[in-house]
C-alpha cells in the first residue's frame, strides 16, 4: 500500500519546485475523491507564504486562488488566516476583478456585442411573422437599443457575482466571463497586468472551471511560462458541469509537472475498490485507501421497475436492510441519518416538488449551470428578493420586510426620497405595493410565480430584470388567445418560452427549488455534494424517472447497448452518455465514508446482474434482488 507520509513529502517537493519564482513551472495536480485536494492547495499556499510572503507584501503582488463556491472560498481563507497576500475568489469574482477598471474597453466590447445581437434579432424579425414571438423580439430589440444608446452616458460599470444585476450600468454573469476571456486572449497588456499582479494562479476544481477562461489562462501561461505559474487542482472523473473544459487533462502541455495524490482518505476499503472499478475504463488513475481505513459496506439493490410501485416504501425497506447488514441503526428508524443522492436533476426535482419549475429551464442548454447553482439571470430576483419578502410577510416580521424593501425597492431609494415632494407619500406607496403583493396569498390561496412577478411590476415595488421584460409585456394577452399555430411556434424564442412555462407554476415550487440549490433538501445530486462526504449514502438510479438522454445507467450497467450516437462520439473522440453517467456514478458513490447502498430501478435485472459479474464491480452476495414492494433475496 502507498506510504502516505512518503507521498506527502514527494508532493510537497514537487509543488515547492514549481512555486519557485526564479524558475516557475506550471502543474496539474490529480486529486481523486477523498484525497485531500483542499489540504494540498492550502499546503501549497503555506509553502509559498513561508518563502515569499514578506516579498509579496512589500511589492503589493498576490497569489490568486480560484475555487468554485463562496463556501469553499471562506474555508480556504480561514485555513490561511485571511492572509492578504492571497486573493481567494470564485471565477466570476476573479474575472470581474481583472476587468473592473477598464470601463472604456468594456463599453467598446458591449457596443460591438449589442450591435451583433440587435442585427440578429432584426433579421429574425424581418423573416418572422406577426405574433407572440414577434412581440417578444420587439421588446428585446427595444431593450438592447436603449442599452446601446445609453452606453456613452455610463461612466462606470458594476457587477455583483452573488446576485441579480439589474442596474442600467450593470453587467451580467455571462458578459463578465466573456469579456475577461477575450481581454486575456487578445490584449497583451491585460496579460502583462495579470502576471505582474498575480505571478501565481491556483485553480481549484479546475475540471469545472469555465472553459473559455481556462483556455485564456493557458494562452497567458504559454506566452509567459518563465514568469507565471498556473497550477490546476482537479480530477476529470469529477467533472460535473457542462461548461468546464472537456479533456482538460489531455490538454496539459508536456512541459508541465503532473503530480498525483493516490490515497483516498475518505472512503473505506470496499468503497475505494468499487470507485476504482467504476473509473477503470476511463483512465489509469487508481487510488489506495488510507492505511487505517475500515473495510466498509457496499450493496446494490436491483428493483423491478413496475408501474405503480411505491419507491418511498421500497427505499425505506432498503434502509432497514442496511441496518441488518451494517449493524448501524442510523440507517433507519428514529436515529436515521442518511444522505439520498439521485443521479439526475429531474429525479431530485420530481421528488423535491419543483419539477414543473425546473424542467422547462433545464431544457435550455445554456441555462443549466446557472440553474444548478442559482445564478441564472432571473433566479436571484426571486430567491433573494421576492421569496425572502414573502417569507417575512408570512412571519409578520415587519423589520425584515422594511429591510428588504429599503435594500431593493426604487420606491424608497435615496434618490426617490430626495427628489420627491413628500417622502411620506413614497413610503406609503411602497407599503401599498407590499400589501398588494401579499394579498395574492389571501384566503390560503397560492399564486403562481407569474402572478407575483406581475404584482411587483405593476406596483413598481422591485426593479424587474431584463430577462422578464418580454414576459411581463405579454402576460396580459386576451383571455383565450391562442399561441398554438405551428408556424408561430417555430418562430418563438425558446429561452423566453422556457421562462414563461417555469413561471406558470405555484409559488411554493420556487421555495422547494431554493432549498434544493442551498443543499437544504433531503434529495441531493452530484452537483450539490461537490467536495462533501457522508457516513451513510443511498444512491438512487432510475433512467425512467430521470428521463434524460444525457445519462443512462442501463447503458453503463449493460442493460442497453450503446446508441449509434454513442458509437459515433467514441470514434470522434467525444464524450458519450456512458462517459457522463460514469462520472456521475463515481462522484456520488465516492461520497460515502462508511456504507453505501445503491438502488437501481430497472426492467432488465438479469442482464445487469450478468454484466456486473463480468465487470467484477460487486461480489455476488452484494447484489440483492427486490421484487415488487418486498425484499425477496440477498446477502448480508
Coordinates of C-alpha atoms in Angstrom, one line a residue:
X1 CA 0.0 0.0 0.0
X2 CA 1.2 3.5 -0.8
X3 CA 3.1 5.2 2.1
X4 CA 1.1 8.3 2.7
X5 CA 4.0 10.1 4.5
X6 CA 6.3 9.5 1.6
X7 CA 3.7 10.6 -0.9
X8 CA 3.1 13.8 1.0
X9 CA 6.8 14.6 1.1
X10 CA 7.2 13.9 -2.6
X11 CA 4.2 16.1 -3.4
X12 CA 5.5 18.9 -1.2
X13 CA 8.8 18.8 -3.0
X14 CA 7.2 18.9 -6.5
X15 CA 5.0 21.9 -5.5
X16 CA 7.8 23.7 -3.9
X17 CA 10.0 23.4 -7.0
X18 CA 7.1 24.6 -9.2
X19 CA 6.3 27.6 -7.0
X20 CA 9.9 28.9 -7.3
X21 CA 9.6 32.4 -8.7
X22 CA 13.1 32.3 -10.1
X23 CA 12.1 29.4 -12.3
X24 CA 8.4 28.9 -12.1
X25 CA 6.8 25.8 -13.5
X26 CA 3.1 25.2 -14.1
X27 CA 1.5 21.9 -12.9
X28 CA -1.7 19.9 -12.9
X29 CA -2.3 18.0 -9.6
X30 CA -4.5 15.0 -10.0
X31 CA -6.5 14.6 -6.8
X32 CA -9.2 11.9 -6.8
X33 CA -12.2 11.6 -4.4
X34 CA -11.3 12.0 -0.8
X35 CA -7.6 12.7 -1.5
X36 CA -7.4 15.9 0.5
X37 CA -7.2 18.2 -2.5
X38 CA -8.1 21.3 -0.5
X39 CA -5.4 20.3 2.1
X40 CA -2.8 20.1 -0.8
X41 CA -3.9 23.5 -2.1
X42 CA -3.6 25.1 1.3
X43 CA -0.2 23.4 1.8
X44 CA 1.0 25.0 -1.5
X45 CA -0.2 28.4 -0.3
X46 CA 1.6 28.0 3.1
X47 CA 4.8 26.9 1.4
X48 CA 4.7 29.9 -0.9
X49 CA 3.9 32.3 2.0
X50 CA 6.9 31.0 4.1
X51 CA 9.3 31.7 1.2
X52 CA 7.8 34.8 -0.5
X53 CA 5.3 36.3 2.0
X54 CA 7.3 39.3 3.0
X55 CA 8.5 40.0 -0.5
X56 CA 4.9 40.0 -1.8
X57 CA 3.6 42.3 1.0
X58 CA 6.3 44.8 0.1
X59 CA 5.7 44.6 -3.6
X60 CA 1.8 44.5 -3.5
X61 CA 1.8 41.3 -5.5
X62 CA -0.5 38.5 -4.7
X63 CA -1.3 34.8 -5.3
X64 CA -4.7 34.3 -6.9
X65 CA -6.7 31.3 -5.9
X66 CA -9.9 30.5 -7.8
X67 CA -12.4 28.0 -6.3
X68 CA -15.9 27.0 -7.2
X69 CA -18.2 28.3 -4.4
X70 CA -18.3 31.1 -1.8
X71 CA -18.3 28.4 0.9
X72 CA -15.0 27.0 -0.4
X73 CA -13.5 30.5 -0.6
X74 CA -14.4 31.1 3.1
X75 CA -12.9 27.7 4.1
X76 CA -9.6 28.4 2.3
X77 CA -9.4 31.9 3.7
X78 CA -9.9 30.5 7.2
X79 CA -7.2 27.9 6.8
X80 CA -4.6 30.6 5.7
X81 CA -5.8 33.0 8.4
X82 CA -7.1 35.5 5.8
X83 CA -3.5 36.4 4.8
X84 CA -3.7 39.4 2.4
X85 CA -1.0 38.1 0.0
X86 CA -3.7 35.7 -1.3
X87 CA -6.8 36.7 -3.3
X88 CA -9.3 33.8 -2.9
X89 CA -12.4 34.1 -5.0
X90 CA -14.9 32.4 -7.3
X91 CA -14.3 32.5 -11.1
X92 CA -16.9 35.2 -11.6
X93 CA -15.4 37.4 -8.8
X94 CA -11.9 37.0 -10.2
X95 CA -12.9 37.7 -13.7
X96 CA -14.6 40.9 -12.6
X97 CA -11.5 41.9 -10.5
X98 CA -9.5 41.7 -13.7
X99 CA -11.7 43.9 -15.9
X100 CA -13.5 46.2 -13.4
X101 CA -11.4 49.3 -14.0
X102 CA -11.3 49.1 -17.8
X103 CA -14.6 50.9 -18.4
X104 CA -13.7 52.2 -21.9
X105 CA -12.8 48.7 -23.1
X106 CA -15.9 47.2 -21.6
X107 CA -18.0 49.9 -23.3
X108 CA -16.5 49.1 -26.6
X109 CA -17.0 45.4 -26.1
X110 CA -20.6 45.9 -25.1
X111 CA -21.3 48.2 -28.1
X112 CA -19.9 45.6 -30.5
X113 CA -21.8 42.7 -28.9
X114 CA -25.1 44.6 -28.6
X115 CA -24.9 45.6 -32.3
X116 CA -24.4 41.9 -33.3
X117 CA -27.4 40.8 -31.1
X118 CA -29.6 43.6 -32.4
X119 CA -28.8 42.7 -36.0
X120 CA -29.6 39.1 -35.4
X121 CA -32.9 39.9 -33.8
X122 CA -33.8 42.3 -36.6
X123 CA -33.0 39.7 -39.2
X124 CA -35.3 37.2 -37.5
X125 CA -38.0 39.9 -37.2
X126 CA -37.9 40.5 -40.9
X127 CA -38.2 36.8 -41.7
X128 CA -40.8 36.0 -39.0
X129 CA -44.5 36.5 -38.8
X130 CA -46.6 38.6 -36.5
X131 CA -47.5 37.0 -33.2
X132 CA -46.1 36.3 -29.8
X133 CA -42.5 35.7 -30.9
X134 CA -42.5 38.9 -32.9
X135 CA -43.8 40.8 -29.9
X136 CA -41.0 39.3 -27.8
X137 CA -38.4 40.3 -30.3
X138 CA -39.7 43.8 -30.4
X139 CA -39.3 44.1 -26.6
X140 CA -35.8 42.6 -26.8
X141 CA -34.7 44.9 -29.6
X142 CA -36.0 47.9 -27.8
X143 CA -34.2 46.8 -24.6
X144 CA -30.9 46.3 -26.4
X145 CA -31.1 49.5 -28.4
X146 CA -31.8 51.5 -25.3
X147 CA -28.8 49.9 -23.6
X148 CA -26.7 50.6 -26.7
X149 CA -27.8 54.3 -26.8
X150 CA -27.0 54.9 -23.1
X151 CA -23.5 53.3 -23.1
X152 CA -21.9 56.7 -23.7
X153 CA -23.6 58.1 -20.7
X154 CA -22.3 55.4 -18.4
X155 CA -19.1 56.4 -16.5
X156 CA -18.5 53.1 -14.8
X157 CA -19.9 49.6 -14.8
X158 CA -21.0 47.5 -11.9
X159 CA -21.3 43.8 -11.2
X160 CA -22.5 41.6 -8.3
X161 CA -21.2 38.0 -8.6
X162 CA -23.7 36.8 -6.0
X163 CA -27.0 38.4 -7.1
X164 CA -29.1 39.9 -9.8
X165 CA -27.5 42.5 -11.9
X166 CA -30.4 44.9 -12.9
X167 CA -28.9 48.4 -12.8
X168 CA -28.5 50.4 -16.1
X169 CA -24.7 50.2 -15.7
X170 CA -24.5 46.5 -14.6
X171 CA -23.0 43.6 -16.4
X172 CA -24.4 40.1 -16.2
X173 CA -22.6 36.9 -15.3
X174 CA -22.0 35.7 -18.9
X175 CA -20.7 39.1 -20.0
X176 CA -18.1 39.2 -17.3
X177 CA -16.8 35.8 -18.2
X178 CA -16.8 36.5 -21.9
X179 CA -15.1 39.9 -21.5
X180 CA -12.4 38.6 -19.2
X181 CA -11.7 35.7 -21.5
X182 CA -11.5 37.8 -24.6
X183 CA -9.3 40.5 -23.0
X184 CA -6.9 37.9 -21.7
X185 CA -6.7 36.2 -25.1
X186 CA -6.5 39.2 -27.3
X187 CA -4.9 42.0 -25.3
X188 CA -1.2 41.6 -24.4
X189 CA -1.5 44.4 -21.9
X190 CA -4.1 42.6 -20.0
X191 CA -1.8 39.5 -19.9
X192 CA 1.0 41.6 -18.5
X193 CA -1.3 43.1 -15.9
X194 CA -2.3 39.6 -14.8
X195 CA 1.1 38.2 -14.4
X196 CA 2.6 41.3 -12.7
X197 CA -0.2 41.4 -10.1
X198 CA -0.7 37.6 -9.8
X199 CA 2.6 35.7 -10.7
X200 CA 0.9 32.6 -9.3
X201 CA -2.6 31.4 -10.1
X202 CA -4.0 28.4 -8.4
X203 CA -7.3 26.9 -9.7
X204 CA -9.3 24.5 -7.5
X205 CA -11.9 22.2 -9.2
X206 CA -10.2 23.1 -12.5
X207 CA -12.2 20.4 -14.4
X208 CA -15.3 22.6 -13.8
X209 CA -13.8 26.0 -14.4
X210 CA -15.4 27.8 -17.3
X211 CA -13.6 26.6 -20.5
X212 CA -13.1 29.9 -22.2
X213 CA -11.3 31.3 -19.2
X214 CA -9.2 28.2 -18.8
X215 CA -8.2 28.5 -22.4
X216 CA -7.3 32.1 -21.8
X217 CA -5.2 31.2 -18.8
X218 CA -3.4 28.6 -21.0
X219 CA -2.7 31.4 -23.6
X220 CA -1.1 33.6 -20.9
X221 CA 0.9 30.7 -19.4
X222 CA 2.3 29.8 -22.9
X223 CA 3.3 33.4 -23.6
X224 CA 4.9 33.9 -20.1
X225 CA 6.0 30.5 -18.9
X226 CA 9.1 31.9 -17.4
X227 CA 7.3 34.5 -15.3
X228 CA 3.9 32.9 -14.5
X229 CA 2.9 29.7 -12.6
X230 CA -0.5 28.3 -13.4
X231 CA -1.5 25.4 -11.1
X232 CA -4.6 23.4 -11.7
X233 CA -6.0 21.1 -9.0
X234 CA -8.7 18.6 -10.0
X235 CA -9.9 15.3 -11.4
X236 CA -11.7 14.9 -14.7
X237 CA -13.8 12.0 -13.4
X238 CA -15.4 14.6 -11.1
X239 CA -16.3 17.0 -13.9
X240 CA -20.0 17.7 -13.4
X241 CA -20.7 21.0 -15.1
X242 CA -21.1 21.2 -18.9
X243 CA -19.2 24.5 -19.3
X244 CA -16.0 23.1 -17.9
X245 CA -13.2 22.2 -20.3
X246 CA -13.6 18.7 -21.7
X247 CA -10.4 16.5 -21.8
X248 CA -8.6 19.1 -19.7
X249 CA -6.0 16.6 -18.5
X250 CA -5.1 15.6 -22.1
X251 CA -4.7 19.4 -22.9
X252 CA -2.0 19.8 -20.3
X253 CA 1.4 20.6 -22.0
X254 CA 4.2 18.1 -21.7
X255 CA 6.3 20.8 -20.1
X256 CA 4.1 20.9 -17.1
X257 CA 4.6 18.8 -13.9
X258 CA 1.8 16.3 -13.3
X259 CA 1.9 15.1 -9.6
X260 CA -0.8 13.0 -8.2
X261 CA -2.4 12.2 -4.8
X262 CA -3.2 8.5 -5.0
X263 CA -4.5 8.0 -1.4
X264 CA -8.3 8.2 -0.6
X265 CA -8.6 9.4 2.9
X266 CA -12.4 9.4 2.9
X267 CA -13.7 6.0 1.7
X268 CA -13.3 2.6 3.5
X269 CA -11.5 -0.1 1.6
X270 CA -14.6 -1.7 0.0
X271 CA -15.9 1.6 -1.4
X272 CA -12.4 2.7 -2.6
X273 CA -12.2 -0.6 -4.5
X274 CA -15.6 0.0 -6.1
X275 CA -14.9 3.5 -7.3
X276 CA -11.6 2.4 -8.7
X277 CA -13.5 -0.2 -10.8
X278 CA -16.0 2.4 -11.9
X279 CA -13.4 4.7 -13.4
X280 CA -11.1 1.9 -14.7
X281 CA -12.5 2.0 -18.2
X282 CA -12.0 5.8 -18.4
X283 CA -8.4 6.4 -17.2
X284 CA -5.5 4.8 -15.4
X285 CA -5.8 6.6 -12.1
X286 CA -6.0 4.2 -9.2
X287 CA -6.4 5.2 -5.5
X288 CA -5.5 3.3 -2.4
X289 CA -7.4 3.6 0.8
X290 CA -5.7 5.0 3.9
X291 CA -3.7 2.6 6.0
X292 CA -6.2 2.8 8.8
X293 CA -9.3 2.7 6.7
X294 CA -12.1 0.3 7.8
X295 CA -13.5 -2.4 5.5
X296 CA -16.9 -0.7 4.9
X297 CA -20.0 -1.9 3.2
X298 CA -21.4 -1.8 -0.4
X299 CA -24.7 -3.2 -1.5
X300 CA -26.5 -3.0 -4.9
X301 CA -30.3 -3.4 -4.7
X302 CA -32.0 -4.4 -8.0
X303 CA -35.6 -3.3 -8.1
X304 CA -38.1 -4.4 -10.7
X305 CA -39.4 -1.1 -12.1
X306 CA -43.1 -1.9 -12.3
X307 CA -45.8 0.7 -12.8
X308 CA -47.2 2.0 -9.5
X309 CA -44.5 0.7 -7.2
X310 CA -44.1 2.7 -4.0
X311 CA -40.5 3.8 -4.2
X312 CA -40.6 5.6 -0.9
X313 CA -41.6 2.4 0.8
X314 CA -39.0 0.4 -1.1
X315 CA -36.2 2.8 -0.2
X316 CA -37.3 2.7 3.5
X317 CA -37.2 -1.1 3.5
X318 CA -33.7 -1.0 1.9
X319 CA -32.6 1.4 4.6
X320 CA -33.8 -1.1 7.2
X321 CA -32.0 -3.9 5.4
X322 CA -28.8 -1.8 5.6
X323 CA -29.3 -1.7 9.4
X324 CA -29.1 -5.5 9.4
X325 CA -26.1 -5.6 7.0
X326 CA -24.0 -2.9 8.8
X327 CA -25.3 -3.2 12.4
X328 CA -25.6 0.6 12.1
X329 CA -29.0 1.7 13.4
X330 CA -28.6 5.2 11.9
X331 CA -29.6 3.8 8.6
X332 CA -33.3 3.7 9.7
X333 CA -35.7 4.5 12.5
X334 CA -35.7 7.5 14.8
X335 CA -31.9 7.8 14.6
X336 CA -31.9 7.7 10.8
X337 CA -29.1 9.9 9.3
X338 CA -28.5 9.0 5.6
X339 CA -27.9 11.1 2.5
X340 CA -30.0 10.1 -0.5
X341 CA -28.4 11.1 -3.8
X342 CA -30.1 11.0 -7.1
X343 CA -28.1 10.9 -10.3
X344 CA -30.2 13.2 -12.4
X345 CA -31.8 16.5 -11.5
X346 CA -35.2 15.6 -12.9
X347 CA -35.4 12.9 -10.2
X348 CA -34.4 15.4 -7.5
X349 CA -36.8 18.0 -8.9
X350 CA -39.7 15.5 -9.0
X351 CA -39.1 14.1 -5.6
X352 CA -38.5 17.6 -4.2
X353 CA -41.7 19.0 -5.6
X354 CA -40.3 21.6 -8.0
X355 CA -40.2 19.7 -11.3
X356 CA -42.7 22.0 -13.2
X357 CA -40.4 25.0 -12.4
X358 CA -37.2 23.2 -13.1
X359 CA -38.0 21.2 -16.2
X360 CA -38.6 24.0 -18.8
X361 CA -35.4 25.8 -17.8
X362 CA -33.2 22.7 -17.7
X363 CA -34.1 22.0 -21.3
X364 CA -32.2 25.1 -22.3
X365 CA -28.5 24.1 -22.5
X366 CA -27.0 27.5 -21.7
X367 CA -29.3 27.8 -18.7
X368 CA -28.1 24.6 -17.0
X369 CA -25.1 25.7 -15.0
X370 CA -26.8 28.9 -13.7
X371 CA -29.9 26.9 -12.9
X372 CA -28.0 24.4 -10.9
X373 CA -26.1 26.9 -8.8
X374 CA -28.8 29.6 -8.6
X375 CA -27.1 32.3 -10.6
X376 CA -29.2 32.1 -13.7
X377 CA -30.4 35.6 -14.6
X378 CA -33.8 36.0 -13.1
X379 CA -33.4 33.5 -10.3
X380 CA -31.7 35.7 -7.8
X381 CA -34.5 38.2 -8.3
X382 CA -36.9 35.6 -6.9
X383 CA -34.6 33.8 -4.4
X384 CA -33.0 37.0 -2.9
X385 CA -35.9 39.5 -3.2
X386 CA -39.4 38.2 -3.7
X387 CA -39.1 34.9 -1.7
X388 CA -37.5 36.5 1.4
X389 CA -40.0 39.3 1.3
X390 CA -43.0 36.9 1.2
X391 CA -41.5 34.7 3.9
X392 CA -41.0 37.8 6.1
X393 CA -44.6 38.9 5.5
X394 CA -45.9 35.4 6.4
X395 CA -43.8 35.5 9.6
X396 CA -45.2 39.0 10.3
X397 CA -41.6 40.2 10.6
X398 CA -42.0 43.9 9.9
X399 CA -38.4 44.7 10.5
X400 CA -37.3 42.2 7.9
X401 CA -39.9 43.5 5.4
X402 CA -38.6 47.0 5.9
X403 CA -35.0 46.0 5.5
X404 CA -35.7 44.1 2.2
X405 CA -37.8 47.0 0.8
X406 CA -35.2 49.5 1.7
X407 CA -32.4 47.5 0.1
X408 CA -34.2 46.6 -3.2
X409 CA -37.1 49.0 -3.9
X410 CA -36.7 52.0 -6.0
X411 CA -39.9 53.4 -4.4
X412 CA -37.9 54.3 -1.3
X413 CA -34.4 54.7 -2.7
X414 CA -32.3 57.7 -1.6
X415 CA -32.7 59.4 -4.9
X416 CA -36.5 58.9 -5.0
X417 CA -37.0 60.3 -1.4
X418 CA -34.6 63.1 -2.2
X419 CA -36.5 64.3 -5.3
X420 CA -40.0 63.6 -4.0
X421 CA -42.2 66.4 -2.7
X422 CA -43.4 64.1 0.1
X423 CA -41.2 61.3 1.4
X424 CA -44.2 60.0 3.4
X425 CA -46.2 59.6 0.1
X426 CA -43.4 57.4 -1.3
X427 CA -43.2 55.3 1.8
X428 CA -47.0 54.8 1.7
X429 CA -46.7 53.9 -2.0
X430 CA -44.2 51.2 -1.1
X431 CA -46.3 50.0 1.8
X432 CA -49.3 49.6 -0.5
X433 CA -47.2 47.8 -3.1
X434 CA -46.1 45.3 -0.4
X435 CA -49.7 44.8 0.7
X436 CA -50.7 44.3 -3.0
X437 CA -48.1 41.5 -3.3
X438 CA -49.1 39.8 -0.1
X439 CA -52.8 39.9 -1.0
X440 CA -52.1 37.2 -3.6
X441 CA -52.0 34.8 -0.6
X442 CA -55.3 35.9 0.8
X443 CA -57.7 33.1 1.8
X444 CA -54.9 30.4 1.9
X445 CA -54.7 30.7 -1.9
X446 CA -51.3 30.2 -3.6
X447 CA -50.4 32.4 -6.6
X448 CA -48.2 31.4 -9.5
X449 CA -44.7 32.9 -9.9
X450 CA -46.0 35.0 -12.8
X451 CA -48.7 36.4 -10.5
X452 CA -46.1 37.6 -8.1
X453 CA -44.0 39.0 -11.0
X454 CA -46.9 40.9 -12.4
X455 CA -47.7 42.3 -9.0
X456 CA -44.3 43.8 -8.3
X457 CA -44.0 45.0 -11.9
X458 CA -47.4 46.8 -11.8
X459 CA -46.7 48.5 -8.4
X460 CA -43.0 49.3 -9.2
X461 CA -42.1 47.7 -5.9
X462 CA -39.0 46.0 -7.4
X463 CA -36.9 46.5 -10.5
X464 CA -37.7 43.8 -12.9
X465 CA -34.7 42.1 -14.6
X466 CA -34.4 42.5 -18.3
X467 CA -34.9 38.8 -18.9
X468 CA -38.5 39.1 -17.7
X469 CA -39.4 42.2 -19.7
X470 CA -40.9 40.3 -22.7
X471 CA -42.8 38.1 -20.3
X472 CA -44.3 40.9 -18.3
X473 CA -45.3 42.6 -21.6
X474 CA -47.2 39.6 -22.8
X475 CA -48.8 38.0 -19.8
X476 CA -51.9 40.2 -20.3
X477 CA -52.9 38.6 -23.6
X478 CA -56.6 38.5 -24.1
X479 CA -58.3 35.6 -22.3
X480 CA -58.4 32.6 -24.7
X481 CA -55.9 34.0 -27.1
X482 CA -54.0 31.1 -28.6
X483 CA -50.4 30.7 -29.5
X484 CA -50.7 27.1 -30.8
X485 CA -50.1 27.9 -34.5
X486 CA -47.4 25.6 -35.7
X487 CA -45.6 28.3 -37.8
X488 CA -45.7 30.7 -34.9
X489 CA -44.4 28.0 -32.5
X490 CA -41.3 27.5 -34.7
X491 CA -40.7 31.3 -34.6
X492 CA -40.8 31.5 -30.8
X493 CA -37.7 32.3 -28.6
X494 CA -37.1 29.1 -26.6
X495 CA -35.4 31.0 -23.8
X496 CA -38.4 33.2 -23.2
X497 CA -40.9 30.3 -23.6
X498 CA -38.9 28.3 -21.0
X499 CA -39.3 31.1 -18.5
X500 CA -42.9 31.5 -19.5
X501 CA -43.6 27.9 -18.6
X502 CA -41.4 27.9 -15.4
X503 CA -43.2 31.0 -14.1
X504 CA -46.7 29.5 -14.5
X505 CA -46.2 27.1 -11.6
X506 CA -47.3 27.6 -7.9
X507 CA -45.0 29.9 -5.9
X508 CA -44.2 27.0 -3.5
X509 CA -42.2 25.3 -6.2
X510 CA -39.7 28.1 -6.1
X511 CA -39.2 27.7 -2.4
X512 CA -38.6 24.0 -2.9
X513 CA -36.1 24.7 -5.6
X514 CA -34.2 27.3 -3.5
X515 CA -34.0 24.7 -0.7
X516 CA -32.5 22.2 -3.2
X517 CA -29.8 24.5 -4.6
X518 CA -29.0 25.6 -1.0
X519 CA -28.5 21.9 -0.1
X520 CA -31.4 22.0 2.4
X521 CA -33.4 19.4 0.5
X522 CA -33.3 15.7 1.6
X523 CA -32.5 14.9 -2.1
X524 CA -29.1 15.7 -3.5
X525 CA -27.3 15.2 -6.8
X526 CA -23.7 15.1 -7.9
X527 CA -23.6 18.9 -8.2
X528 CA -25.0 19.6 -4.8
X529 CA -22.5 17.5 -2.9
X530 CA -19.2 18.6 -4.6
X531 CA -16.5 18.1 -2.0
X532 CA -18.9 16.8 0.7
X533 CA -18.9 13.5 2.5
X534 CA -21.5 11.5 4.5
X535 CA -21.2 8.3 6.6
X536 CA -24.2 6.6 5.1
X537 CA -25.2 7.2 1.4
X538 CA -28.1 5.9 -0.6
X539 CA -27.6 6.4 -4.4
X540 CA -30.8 6.0 -6.4
X541 CA -30.6 5.1 -10.1
X542 CA -33.7 5.3 -12.3
X543 CA -33.5 6.0 -16.0
X544 CA -37.3 6.1 -16.3
X545 CA -37.7 8.7 -13.6
X546 CA -34.7 10.7 -14.8
X547 CA -36.0 10.8 -18.4
X548 CA -32.7 12.3 -19.6
X549 CA -30.9 11.4 -22.8
X550 CA -27.6 12.8 -21.4
X551 CA -27.2 9.9 -19.0
X552 CA -28.1 6.2 -18.9
X553 CA -27.4 3.7 -16.2
X554 CA -29.0 0.9 -18.2
X555 CA -26.2 1.5 -20.8
X556 CA -23.4 1.8 -18.2
X557 CA -24.5 -1.3 -16.4
X558 CA -25.2 -3.4 -19.5
X559 CA -29.0 -3.4 -19.8
X560 CA -28.9 -1.5 -23.1
X561 CA -26.4 -1.3 -25.9
X562 CA -24.7 2.0 -26.8
X563 CA -26.6 4.0 -29.4
X564 CA -25.3 4.9 -32.8
X565 CA -24.6 8.4 -31.4
X566 CA -22.5 6.9 -28.6
X567 CA -20.5 4.9 -31.1
X568 CA -20.0 7.9 -33.4
X569 CA -18.9 10.0 -30.4
X570 CA -16.4 7.3 -29.5
X571 CA -14.9 7.3 -33.0
X572 CA -14.7 11.1 -33.0
X573 CA -13.1 11.2 -29.5
X574 CA -16.2 13.0 -28.0
X575 CA -17.8 12.4 -24.7
X576 CA -20.7 9.9 -24.7
X577 CA -23.7 9.4 -22.4
X578 CA -21.9 6.5 -20.9
X579 CA -18.9 8.7 -20.0
X580 CA -21.1 11.3 -18.4
X581 CA -23.0 8.6 -16.5
X582 CA -19.8 7.0 -15.2
X583 CA -18.7 10.4 -13.8
X584 CA -21.9 10.9 -12.0
X585 CA -21.8 7.4 -10.6
X586 CA -18.2 7.9 -9.4
X587 CA -18.9 11.2 -7.7
X588 CA -22.0 10.0 -5.8
X589 CA -20.5 6.7 -4.7
X590 CA -17.3 8.3 -3.6
X591 CA -19.2 10.5 -1.0
X592 CA -19.6 7.5 1.4
X593 CA -17.4 7.3 4.4
X594 CA -18.8 4.1 5.9
X595 CA -21.5 2.3 4.0
X596 CA -23.1 2.7 0.5
X597 CA -26.5 1.4 -0.7
X598 CA -27.1 1.7 -4.5
X599 CA -30.7 1.3 -5.5
X600 CA -31.2 0.6 -9.2
X601 CA -34.8 0.6 -10.7
X602 CA -34.7 -1.4 -13.9
X603 CA -36.7 -3.8 -16.1
X604 CA -33.5 -5.7 -17.0
X605 CA -32.3 -7.2 -13.7
X606 CA -30.9 -10.4 -15.3
X607 CA -28.9 -8.5 -17.9
X608 CA -27.5 -6.2 -15.4
X609 CA -26.6 -8.9 -12.9
X610 CA -24.8 -10.9 -15.7
X611 CA -22.9 -7.7 -16.9
X612 CA -21.9 -6.7 -13.4
X613 CA -20.4 -10.2 -12.8
X614 CA -18.3 -9.7 -15.9
X615 CA -17.2 -6.3 -14.7
X616 CA -16.4 -7.7 -11.2
X617 CA -17.7 -4.4 -9.6
X618 CA -19.6 -6.3 -6.9
X619 CA -19.3 -9.7 -5.2
X620 CA -22.3 -12.0 -5.8
X621 CA -23.7 -11.6 -2.3
X622 CA -23.5 -7.8 -2.6
X623 CA -26.3 -7.8 -5.2
X624 CA -29.7 -8.0 -3.7
X625 CA -32.9 -8.6 -5.7
X626 CA -36.1 -6.8 -4.8
X627 CA -39.4 -7.9 -6.4
X628 CA -42.4 -5.6 -6.3
X629 CA -42.5 -3.8 -2.9
X630 CA -40.8 -6.6 -1.0
X631 CA -37.2 -7.6 -0.4
X632 CA -37.1 -11.1 -1.7
X633 CA -33.4 -12.2 -1.5
X634 CA -29.9 -11.1 -0.9
X635 CA -26.8 -11.4 1.2
X636 CA -25.9 -9.9 4.4

